[in-house]
């Protein structure tokens, strides 16, 4: 049978069901066992009423290609999948391509275009990890940053070898038989997998200090409300406008529009504004103006520098809380997770539930009834 493929030590069968090419593992490295299993898979699909048939190799198999060819073929594969599934987005595809160039350049000190996919080995991953971590000192904060950066880069690179991408490569006569070791190798331990709610005294000290900001009518109080009560990212908080607020029969919402200007997330989403937060917002000096934060200051600097400096003075030390004001967003996520569950928290944070579970989801041990703070 010319529709059998061997990935590593295991045979796979390629067949077509109603015009869609599928690849399925036969769970054996023995050719004599693989052949009848492949026939049975195709017969089963036919018995279920599908128009199933073998897909023969139309092109000679190439065990490796240049990195430039890989990236071009991956872009084609992603475009084909996007037409069927709506994803991956073009920006995601470009990020993955950028990161394979970044990984190879870091590991070898040379441009990736001079290499073939033969460079994608566990040894290359180890060299990348060693050179990346050498850029950072041994402090806790820098080591966490190195692990986060390295693990993220490697995951982006491995996205070029997702199952759907490999299946497309095979239709182009490309069979990357030696990619398994690269995919399974873990050169960098992933960062801490779960968000942990900060110490209660630190959180309560922050909430108490915010009352002083409110009393002094400090511009920082508006920044605090947007990050702590409404969980906004710094860019979105700096850009937030009063006309983003929607008044509906189901309550008030802050609608974050689809924009790449002030945040990395491109989708729009809405956050419910409870009565407590609404009362604090309308008492800001900027109420009735264009932006929620004052136009007399650099709004982004107000959040990324001034608010962070205020937090450092309370006890949010840089070594353990390097993201500054973003820690307030995490408190909002934890609070919503505690009171409303994972799905609602994901909707109000504008993130995927998996992201929320990893970076925001820890029960607030005080479990204050809403709307105490949000």
Short mmCIF file of N, CA, C and O in Angstrom, two decimals, residues 105-232:
data_model
loop_
_atom_site.label_atom_id
_atom_site.label_comp_id
_atom_site.label_asym_id
_atom_site.label_seq_id
_atom_site.Cartn_x
_atom_site.Cartn_y
_atom_site.Cartn_z
N UNK A 105 18.71 31.34 15.48
CA UNK A 105 19.73 32.39 15.55
C UNK A 105 20.39 32.42 16.93
O UNK A 105 21.61 32.59 17.06
N UNK A 106 19.58 32.25 17.99
CA UNK A 106 20.14 32.24 19.34
C UNK A 106 21.02 31.02 19.57
O UNK A 106 22.10 31.12 20.16
N UNK A 107 20.58 29.87 19.08
CA UNK A 107 21.32 28.62 19.32
C UNK A 107 22.61 28.55 18.52
O UNK A 107 23.62 27.98 18.99
N UNK A 108 22.63 29.13 17.31
CA UNK A 108 23.77 28.93 16.41
C UNK A 108 24.57 30.21 16.13
O UNK A 108 25.66 30.13 15.53
N UNK A 109 24.01 31.35 16.51
CA UNK A 109 24.63 32.66 16.19
C UNK A 109 24.62 32.93 14.69
O UNK A 109 25.36 33.80 14.21
N UNK A 110 23.82 32.20 13.94
CA UNK A 110 23.74 32.39 12.49
C UNK A 110 22.27 32.50 12.08
O UNK A 110 21.37 32.04 12.79
N UNK A 111 22.06 33.10 10.90
CA UNK A 111 20.70 33.27 10.41
C UNK A 111 20.08 31.92 10.04
O UNK A 111 20.76 31.05 9.49
N UNK A 112 18.80 31.75 10.35
CA UNK A 112 18.13 30.46 10.14
C UNK A 112 18.03 30.08 8.67
O UNK A 112 17.89 28.90 8.34
N UNK A 113 18.08 31.07 7.78
CA UNK A 113 17.90 30.76 6.36
C UNK A 113 19.01 29.88 5.79
O UNK A 113 18.87 29.29 4.72
N UNK A 114 20.12 29.76 6.51
CA UNK A 114 21.21 28.92 6.04
C UNK A 114 21.08 27.47 6.45
O UNK A 114 21.97 26.66 6.16
N UNK A 115 19.99 27.11 7.11
CA UNK A 115 19.83 25.77 7.65
C UNK A 115 18.65 25.04 7.03
O UNK A 115 17.73 25.66 6.49
N UNK A 116 18.66 23.72 7.18
CA UNK A 116 17.51 22.89 6.84
C UNK A 116 16.86 22.43 8.14
O UNK A 116 17.37 22.70 9.24
N UNK A 117 15.78 21.69 8.00
CA UNK A 117 15.09 21.20 9.20
C UNK A 117 15.93 20.17 9.96
O UNK A 117 15.55 19.79 11.07
N UNK A 118 17.06 19.76 9.41
CA UNK A 118 17.95 18.86 10.15
C UNK A 118 18.50 19.53 11.40
O UNK A 118 18.98 18.85 12.31
N UNK A 119 18.44 20.87 11.46
CA UNK A 119 18.96 21.59 12.63
C UNK A 119 18.02 21.45 13.82
O UNK A 119 18.39 21.72 14.97
N UNK A 120 16.78 21.01 13.56
CA UNK A 120 15.77 20.93 14.63
C UNK A 120 15.94 19.63 15.41
O UNK A 120 15.28 18.62 15.15
N UNK A 121 16.85 19.67 16.36
CA UNK A 121 17.21 18.50 17.17
C UNK A 121 17.17 18.87 18.65
O UNK A 121 17.19 20.06 19.01
N UNK A 122 17.14 17.88 19.54
CA UNK A 122 17.24 18.17 20.98
C UNK A 122 18.49 18.96 21.32
O UNK A 122 18.46 19.83 22.20
N UNK A 123 19.60 18.68 20.63
CA UNK A 123 20.84 19.41 20.91
C UNK A 123 20.68 20.90 20.63
O UNK A 123 21.19 21.75 21.38
N UNK A 124 19.98 21.25 19.55
CA UNK A 124 19.74 22.66 19.25
C UNK A 124 18.89 23.31 20.32
O UNK A 124 19.14 24.45 20.72
N UNK A 125 17.88 22.60 20.81
CA UNK A 125 17.06 23.14 21.90
C UNK A 125 17.89 23.38 23.15
O UNK A 125 17.73 24.40 23.83
N UNK A 126 18.78 22.46 23.46
CA UNK A 126 19.63 22.62 24.64
C UNK A 126 20.57 23.81 24.49
O UNK A 126 20.81 24.57 25.44
N UNK A 127 21.13 23.97 23.28
CA UNK A 127 22.01 25.12 23.05
C UNK A 127 21.23 26.43 23.16
O UNK A 127 21.73 27.43 23.68
N UNK A 128 20.00 26.43 22.65
CA UNK A 128 19.16 27.62 22.77
C UNK A 128 18.92 27.94 24.25
O UNK A 128 19.05 29.09 24.68
N UNK A 129 18.57 26.92 25.02
CA UNK A 129 18.28 27.13 26.44
C UNK A 129 19.51 27.66 27.18
O UNK A 129 19.41 28.58 28.00
N UNK A 130 20.67 27.09 26.90
CA UNK A 130 21.90 27.52 27.58
C UNK A 130 22.23 28.98 27.26
O UNK A 130 22.58 29.75 28.15
N UNK A 131 22.12 29.35 25.99
CA UNK A 131 22.47 30.72 25.60
C UNK A 131 21.44 31.72 26.09
O UNK A 131 21.79 32.86 26.44
N UNK A 132 20.18 31.32 26.13
CA UNK A 132 19.15 32.22 26.62
C UNK A 132 19.33 32.50 28.11
O UNK A 132 19.33 33.65 28.55
N UNK A 133 19.48 31.44 28.89
CA UNK A 133 19.60 31.62 30.34
C UNK A 133 20.89 32.34 30.71
O UNK A 133 20.96 32.99 31.75
N UNK A 134 21.92 32.26 29.87
CA UNK A 134 23.19 32.95 30.14
C UNK A 134 23.02 34.46 30.07
O UNK A 134 23.85 35.21 30.60
N UNK A 135 21.96 34.91 29.41
CA UNK A 135 21.71 36.35 29.31
C UNK A 135 21.19 36.94 30.62
O UNK A 135 21.16 38.15 30.80
N UNK A 136 20.71 36.08 31.50
CA UNK A 136 20.07 36.54 32.73
C UNK A 136 20.94 36.18 33.93
O UNK A 136 21.65 35.17 33.92
N UNK A 137 20.84 37.00 35.00
CA UNK A 137 21.58 36.65 36.21
C UNK A 137 20.79 35.63 37.02
O UNK A 137 19.75 35.14 36.58
N UNK A 138 21.27 35.30 38.20
CA UNK A 138 20.68 34.21 38.97
C UNK A 138 19.56 34.65 39.91
O UNK A 138 19.12 33.85 40.75
N UNK A 139 19.11 35.89 39.81
CA UNK A 139 18.03 36.32 40.69
C UNK A 139 16.74 35.58 40.32
O UNK A 139 16.55 35.14 39.20
N UNK A 140 15.87 35.47 41.29
CA UNK A 140 14.60 34.76 41.11
C UNK A 140 13.82 35.35 39.94
O UNK A 140 13.32 34.65 39.06
N UNK A 141 13.70 36.69 39.93
CA UNK A 141 12.92 37.36 38.90
C UNK A 141 13.46 37.06 37.50
O UNK A 141 12.70 36.72 36.59
N UNK A 142 14.78 37.14 37.33
CA UNK A 142 15.36 36.95 36.01
C UNK A 142 15.30 35.49 35.56
O UNK A 142 15.15 35.21 34.37
N UNK A 143 15.43 34.58 36.50
CA UNK A 143 15.34 33.18 36.12
C UNK A 143 13.92 32.81 35.69
O UNK A 143 13.73 32.03 34.76
N UNK A 144 12.93 33.37 36.37
CA UNK A 144 11.54 33.14 35.97
C UNK A 144 11.30 33.73 34.58
O UNK A 144 10.65 33.12 33.73
N UNK A 145 11.86 34.91 34.35
CA UNK A 145 11.70 35.54 33.03
C UNK A 145 12.35 34.70 31.94
O UNK A 145 11.80 34.55 30.85
N UNK A 146 13.53 34.15 32.24
CA UNK A 146 14.22 33.31 31.25
C UNK A 146 13.39 32.06 30.93
O UNK A 146 13.24 31.68 29.76
N UNK A 147 12.85 31.42 31.96
CA UNK A 147 12.05 30.22 31.75
C UNK A 147 10.79 30.55 30.96
O UNK A 147 10.39 29.80 30.05
N UNK A 148 10.15 31.68 31.29
CA UNK A 148 8.93 32.06 30.61
C UNK A 148 9.20 32.36 29.14
O UNK A 148 8.49 31.87 28.24
N UNK A 149 10.25 33.14 28.88
CA UNK A 149 10.59 33.49 27.50
C UNK A 149 10.97 32.26 26.70
O UNK A 149 10.50 32.05 25.58
N UNK A 150 11.86 31.44 27.27
CA UNK A 150 12.33 30.26 26.56
C UNK A 150 11.24 29.25 26.29
O UNK A 150 11.12 28.72 25.17
N UNK A 151 10.42 28.98 27.27
CA UNK A 151 9.34 28.01 27.11
C UNK A 151 8.34 28.49 26.08
O UNK A 151 7.86 27.72 25.23
N UNK A 152 8.02 29.79 26.11
CA UNK A 152 7.07 30.34 25.14
C UNK A 152 7.62 30.25 23.73
O UNK A 152 6.91 29.86 22.79
N UNK A 153 8.90 30.59 23.54
CA UNK A 153 9.51 30.52 22.22
C UNK A 153 9.48 29.11 21.66
O UNK A 153 9.11 28.87 20.50
N UNK A 154 9.83 28.13 22.48
CA UNK A 154 9.87 26.74 22.03
C UNK A 154 8.47 26.26 21.66
O UNK A 154 8.28 25.55 20.66
N UNK A 155 7.47 26.66 22.44
CA UNK A 155 6.10 26.26 22.12
C UNK A 155 5.63 26.86 20.80
O UNK A 155 4.95 26.22 20.01
N UNK A 156 6.02 28.10 20.54
CA UNK A 156 5.69 28.72 19.26
C UNK A 156 6.32 27.93 18.11
O UNK A 156 5.68 27.67 17.08
N UNK A 157 7.59 27.55 18.27
CA UNK A 157 8.29 26.81 17.21
C UNK A 157 7.63 25.46 16.97
O UNK A 157 7.42 25.04 15.83
N UNK A 158 7.27 24.78 18.04
CA UNK A 158 6.65 23.46 17.89
C UNK A 158 5.27 23.54 17.23
O UNK A 158 4.78 22.54 16.71
N UNK A 159 4.68 24.73 17.23
CA UNK A 159 3.39 24.90 16.56
C UNK A 159 3.50 24.67 15.06
O UNK A 159 2.51 24.37 14.39
N UNK A 160 4.70 24.83 14.50
CA UNK A 160 4.90 24.58 13.07
C UNK A 160 4.77 23.10 12.73
O UNK A 160 4.71 22.74 11.55
N UNK A 161 4.72 22.25 13.77
CA UNK A 161 4.66 20.81 13.54
C UNK A 161 3.42 20.20 14.22
O UNK A 161 3.43 19.06 14.65
N UNK A 162 2.37 21.03 14.30
CA UNK A 162 1.08 20.51 14.77
C UNK A 162 0.60 19.43 13.80
O UNK A 162 1.03 19.38 12.64
N UNK A 163 -0.29 18.57 14.25
CA UNK A 163 -0.75 17.45 13.43
C UNK A 163 -1.28 17.91 12.08
O UNK A 163 -0.96 17.34 11.04
N UNK A 164 -2.11 18.97 12.09
CA UNK A 164 -2.69 19.44 10.83
C UNK A 164 -1.62 19.97 9.88
O UNK A 164 -1.74 19.86 8.66
N UNK A 165 -0.54 20.55 10.44
CA UNK A 165 0.54 21.05 9.61
C UNK A 165 1.33 19.90 8.99
O UNK A 165 1.66 19.91 7.80
N UNK A 166 1.60 18.88 9.81
CA UNK A 166 2.34 17.71 9.30
C UNK A 166 1.57 17.02 8.18
O UNK A 166 2.15 16.57 7.18
N UNK A 167 0.25 16.96 8.34
CA UNK A 167 -0.57 16.33 7.30
C UNK A 167 -0.49 17.12 6.00
O UNK A 167 -0.44 16.53 4.91
N UNK A 168 -0.47 18.44 6.10
CA UNK A 168 -0.35 19.25 4.89
C UNK A 168 1.03 19.05 4.25
O UNK A 168 1.14 18.94 3.03
N UNK A 169 2.07 19.03 5.09
CA UNK A 169 3.42 18.83 4.55
C UNK A 169 3.50 17.53 3.74
O UNK A 169 4.14 17.47 2.68
N UNK A 170 2.82 16.50 4.24
CA UNK A 170 2.87 15.21 3.56
C UNK A 170 2.20 15.28 2.19
O UNK A 170 2.63 14.62 1.23
N UNK A 171 1.16 16.13 2.06
CA UNK A 171 0.54 16.29 0.74
C UNK A 171 1.48 16.98 -0.23
O UNK A 171 1.31 16.88 -1.45
N UNK A 172 2.47 17.66 0.30
CA UNK A 172 3.47 18.33 -0.53
C UNK A 172 4.74 17.50 -0.70
O UNK A 172 5.77 17.98 -1.18
N UNK A 173 4.65 16.23 -0.27
CA UNK A 173 5.80 15.34 -0.41
C UNK A 173 6.88 15.57 0.62
O UNK A 173 8.05 15.20 0.42
N UNK A 174 6.52 16.16 1.77
CA UNK A 174 7.49 16.44 2.83
C UNK A 174 7.16 15.55 4.02
O UNK A 174 6.06 15.63 4.58
N UNK A 175 8.07 14.70 4.41
CA UNK A 175 7.86 13.81 5.55
C UNK A 175 9.00 14.00 6.53
O UNK A 175 10.09 13.47 6.36
N UNK A 176 8.77 14.79 7.56
CA UNK A 176 9.83 15.12 8.53
C UNK A 176 9.92 14.00 9.55
O UNK A 176 9.46 14.12 10.69
N UNK A 177 10.54 12.91 9.15
CA UNK A 177 10.52 11.68 9.96
C UNK A 177 11.33 11.82 11.23
O UNK A 177 11.13 11.05 12.18
N UNK A 178 12.26 12.78 11.29
CA UNK A 178 13.12 12.89 12.47
C UNK A 178 12.69 13.99 13.42
O UNK A 178 13.46 14.39 14.29
N UNK A 179 11.46 14.49 13.29
CA UNK A 179 11.03 15.61 14.11
C UNK A 179 10.54 15.17 15.48
O UNK A 179 10.42 15.98 16.41
N UNK A 180 10.25 13.88 15.66
CA UNK A 180 9.67 13.41 16.92
C UNK A 180 10.55 13.73 18.12
O UNK A 180 10.05 14.18 19.16
N UNK A 181 11.85 13.49 18.03
CA UNK A 181 12.75 13.74 19.16
C UNK A 181 12.75 15.21 19.54
O UNK A 181 12.77 15.57 20.73
N UNK A 182 12.74 16.07 18.53
CA UNK A 182 12.69 17.52 18.77
C UNK A 182 11.40 17.89 19.50
O UNK A 182 11.42 18.68 20.46
N UNK A 183 10.29 17.32 19.08
CA UNK A 183 8.99 17.66 19.67
C UNK A 183 8.87 17.19 21.10
O UNK A 183 8.24 17.84 21.94
N UNK A 184 9.48 16.06 21.42
CA UNK A 184 9.34 15.49 22.77
C UNK A 184 10.33 16.06 23.76
O UNK A 184 10.13 15.94 24.98
N UNK A 185 11.40 16.67 23.26
CA UNK A 185 12.46 17.14 24.17
C UNK A 185 12.03 18.41 24.90
O UNK A 185 11.49 19.33 24.31
N UNK A 186 12.26 18.46 26.20
CA UNK A 186 11.93 19.63 27.00
C UNK A 186 13.22 20.22 27.54
O UNK A 186 13.77 19.77 28.54
N UNK A 187 13.71 21.24 26.84
CA UNK A 187 14.99 21.85 27.21
C UNK A 187 14.84 22.83 28.37
O UNK A 187 15.80 23.07 29.11
N UNK A 188 13.65 23.40 28.51
CA UNK A 188 13.40 24.39 29.55
C UNK A 188 12.14 24.01 30.31
O UNK A 188 11.09 23.78 29.69
N UNK A 189 12.25 23.94 31.62
CA UNK A 189 11.07 23.65 32.42
C UNK A 189 10.07 24.79 32.27
O UNK A 189 10.44 25.96 32.25
N UNK A 190 8.79 24.48 32.13
CA UNK A 190 7.80 25.55 32.00
C UNK A 190 7.74 26.38 33.26
O UNK A 190 8.10 25.91 34.35
N UNK A 191 7.32 27.65 33.15
CA UNK A 191 7.19 28.49 34.34
C UNK A 191 6.12 27.94 35.28
O UNK A 191 5.39 27.02 34.93
N UNK A 192 6.08 28.50 36.47
CA UNK A 192 5.09 28.04 37.45
C UNK A 192 3.72 27.95 36.80
O UNK A 192 3.27 28.89 36.13
N UNK A 193 3.07 26.82 36.97
CA UNK A 193 1.87 26.52 36.20
C UNK A 193 0.59 27.09 36.78
O UNK A 193 -0.45 27.02 36.16
N UNK A 194 0.65 27.69 37.96
CA UNK A 194 -0.60 28.14 38.56
C UNK A 194 -0.39 29.43 39.35
O UNK A 194 0.56 29.57 40.09
N UNK A 195 -1.28 30.36 39.14
CA UNK A 195 -1.27 31.62 39.88
C UNK A 195 -1.61 31.36 41.34
O UNK A 195 -2.50 30.57 41.65
N UNK A 196 -0.90 32.01 42.22
CA UNK A 196 -1.16 31.90 43.65
C UNK A 196 -1.58 33.26 44.19
O UNK A 196 -0.88 34.26 43.96
N UNK A 197 -2.70 33.30 44.87
CA UNK A 197 -3.20 34.55 45.43
C UNK A 197 -2.16 35.16 46.37
O UNK A 197 -1.58 34.45 47.19
N UNK A 198 -1.91 36.47 46.25
CA UNK A 198 -0.89 37.10 47.10
C UNK A 198 -1.26 37.04 48.58
O UNK A 198 -2.41 36.78 48.94
N UNK A 199 -0.31 37.33 49.46
CA UNK A 199 -0.60 37.34 50.91
C UNK A 199 -1.73 38.31 51.23
O UNK A 199 -1.76 39.44 50.72
N UNK A 200 -2.63 37.89 52.09
CA UNK A 200 -3.79 38.71 52.45
C UNK A 200 -3.38 40.07 53.01
O UNK A 200 -3.96 41.11 52.63
N UNK A 201 -2.39 40.15 53.90
CA UNK A 201 -2.00 41.48 54.42
C UNK A 201 -1.59 42.44 53.32
O UNK A 201 -1.90 43.64 53.40
N UNK A 202 -0.92 41.94 52.30
CA UNK A 202 -0.49 42.80 51.19
C UNK A 202 -1.70 43.29 50.40
O UNK A 202 -1.78 44.48 50.04
N UNK A 203 -2.65 42.40 50.13
CA UNK A 203 -3.84 42.79 49.38
C UNK A 203 -4.67 43.80 50.16
O UNK A 203 -5.13 44.82 49.61
N UNK A 204 -4.84 43.57 51.46
CA UNK A 204 -5.64 44.48 52.27
C UNK A 204 -4.95 45.82 52.44
O UNK A 204 -5.61 46.87 52.48
N UNK A 205 -3.62 45.81 52.53
CA UNK A 205 -2.88 47.07 52.64
C UNK A 205 -3.05 47.88 51.36
O UNK A 205 -3.15 49.12 51.39
N UNK A 206 -3.11 47.20 50.22
CA UNK A 206 -3.30 47.88 48.94
C UNK A 206 -4.68 48.49 48.86
O UNK A 206 -4.85 49.65 48.43
N UNK A 207 -5.69 47.76 49.28
CA UNK A 207 -7.05 48.28 49.25
C UNK A 207 -7.20 49.46 50.21
O UNK A 207 -7.90 50.43 49.90
N UNK A 208 -6.54 49.38 51.36
CA UNK A 208 -6.60 50.49 52.32
C UNK A 208 -5.90 51.72 51.77
O UNK A 208 -6.40 52.85 51.87
N UNK A 209 -4.75 51.52 51.14
CA UNK A 209 -4.00 52.65 50.57
C UNK A 209 -4.77 53.30 49.42
O UNK A 209 -4.63 54.50 49.18
N UNK A 210 -5.57 52.51 48.71
CA UNK A 210 -6.35 53.08 47.60
C UNK A 210 -7.38 54.10 48.12
O UNK A 210 -7.73 55.04 47.41
N UNK A 211 -7.83 53.93 49.35
CA UNK A 211 -8.79 54.87 49.93
C UNK A 211 -8.14 56.23 50.14
O UNK A 211 -8.81 57.27 50.05
N UNK A 212 -6.84 56.21 50.42
CA UNK A 212 -6.11 57.47 50.56
C UNK A 212 -6.02 58.16 49.20
O UNK A 212 -6.14 59.40 49.12
N UNK A 213 -5.80 57.38 48.15
CA UNK A 213 -5.79 57.96 46.79
C UNK A 213 -7.13 58.60 46.47
O UNK A 213 -7.20 59.69 45.89
N UNK A 214 -8.20 57.92 46.86
CA UNK A 214 -9.55 58.43 46.60
C UNK A 214 -9.78 59.73 47.37
O UNK A 214 -10.31 60.70 46.80
N UNK A 215 -9.37 59.75 48.63
CA UNK A 215 -9.58 60.94 49.46
C UNK A 215 -8.80 62.14 48.92
O UNK A 215 -9.29 63.27 48.93
N UNK A 216 -7.58 61.86 48.42
CA UNK A 216 -6.73 62.93 47.89
C UNK A 216 -7.09 63.31 46.45
O UNK A 216 -6.45 64.19 45.87
N UNK A 217 -8.06 62.61 45.88
CA UNK A 217 -8.48 62.81 44.48
C UNK A 217 -7.27 62.72 43.54
O UNK A 217 -7.11 63.52 42.60
N UNK A 218 -6.45 61.74 43.80
CA UNK A 218 -5.26 61.52 43.00
C UNK A 218 -5.63 60.88 41.66
O UNK A 218 -6.52 60.01 41.60
N UNK A 219 -4.97 61.27 40.57
CA UNK A 219 -5.20 60.60 39.28
C UNK A 219 -4.91 59.09 39.36
O UNK A 219 -5.45 58.32 38.56
N UNK A 220 -4.09 58.71 40.33
CA UNK A 220 -3.78 57.29 40.49
C UNK A 220 -5.01 56.48 40.89
O UNK A 220 -5.06 55.27 40.64
N UNK A 221 -6.00 57.13 41.51
CA UNK A 221 -7.17 56.36 41.94
C UNK A 221 -7.95 55.85 40.74
O UNK A 221 -8.45 54.72 40.74
N UNK A 222 -8.08 56.68 39.71
CA UNK A 222 -8.75 56.21 38.50
C UNK A 222 -8.01 55.06 37.87
O UNK A 222 -8.63 54.08 37.41
N UNK A 223 -6.68 55.12 37.86
CA UNK A 223 -5.86 54.03 37.32
C UNK A 223 -6.06 52.77 38.15
O UNK A 223 -6.17 51.66 37.61
N UNK A 224 -6.13 52.95 39.47
CA UNK A 224 -6.36 51.80 40.35
C UNK A 224 -7.70 51.15 40.06
O UNK A 224 -7.80 49.92 39.95
N UNK A 225 -8.76 51.95 39.91
CA UNK A 225 -10.08 51.39 39.64
C UNK A 225 -10.10 50.59 38.35
O UNK A 225 -10.66 49.49 38.28
N UNK A 226 -9.49 51.13 37.30
CA UNK A 226 -9.51 50.46 36.01
C UNK A 226 -8.75 49.13 36.05
O UNK A 226 -9.17 48.14 35.43
N UNK A 227 -7.65 49.09 36.77
CA UNK A 227 -6.84 47.86 36.83
C UNK A 227 -7.37 46.88 37.87
O UNK A 227 -7.44 45.68 37.61
N UNK A 228 -7.73 47.39 39.05
CA UNK A 228 -8.14 46.52 40.15
C UNK A 228 -9.60 46.09 40.05
O UNK A 228 -9.94 44.91 40.15
N UNK A 229 -10.48 47.05 39.84
CA UNK A 229 -11.91 46.73 39.83
C UNK A 229 -12.36 46.15 38.49
O UNK A 229 -13.21 45.25 38.44
N UNK A 230 -11.78 46.68 37.38
CA UNK A 230 -12.23 46.26 36.06
C UNK A 230 -11.22 45.39 35.34
O UNK A 230 -11.47 44.94 34.22
N UNK A 231 -10.07 45.13 35.95
CA UNK A 231 -9.12 44.15 35.41
C UNK A 231 -8.52 44.50 34.07
O UNK A 231 -8.17 43.60 33.30
N UNK A 232 -8.36 45.78 33.76
CA UNK A 232 -7.84 46.16 32.45
C UNK A 232 -6.32 46.02 32.38
O UNK A 232 -5.62 46.22 33.37
#
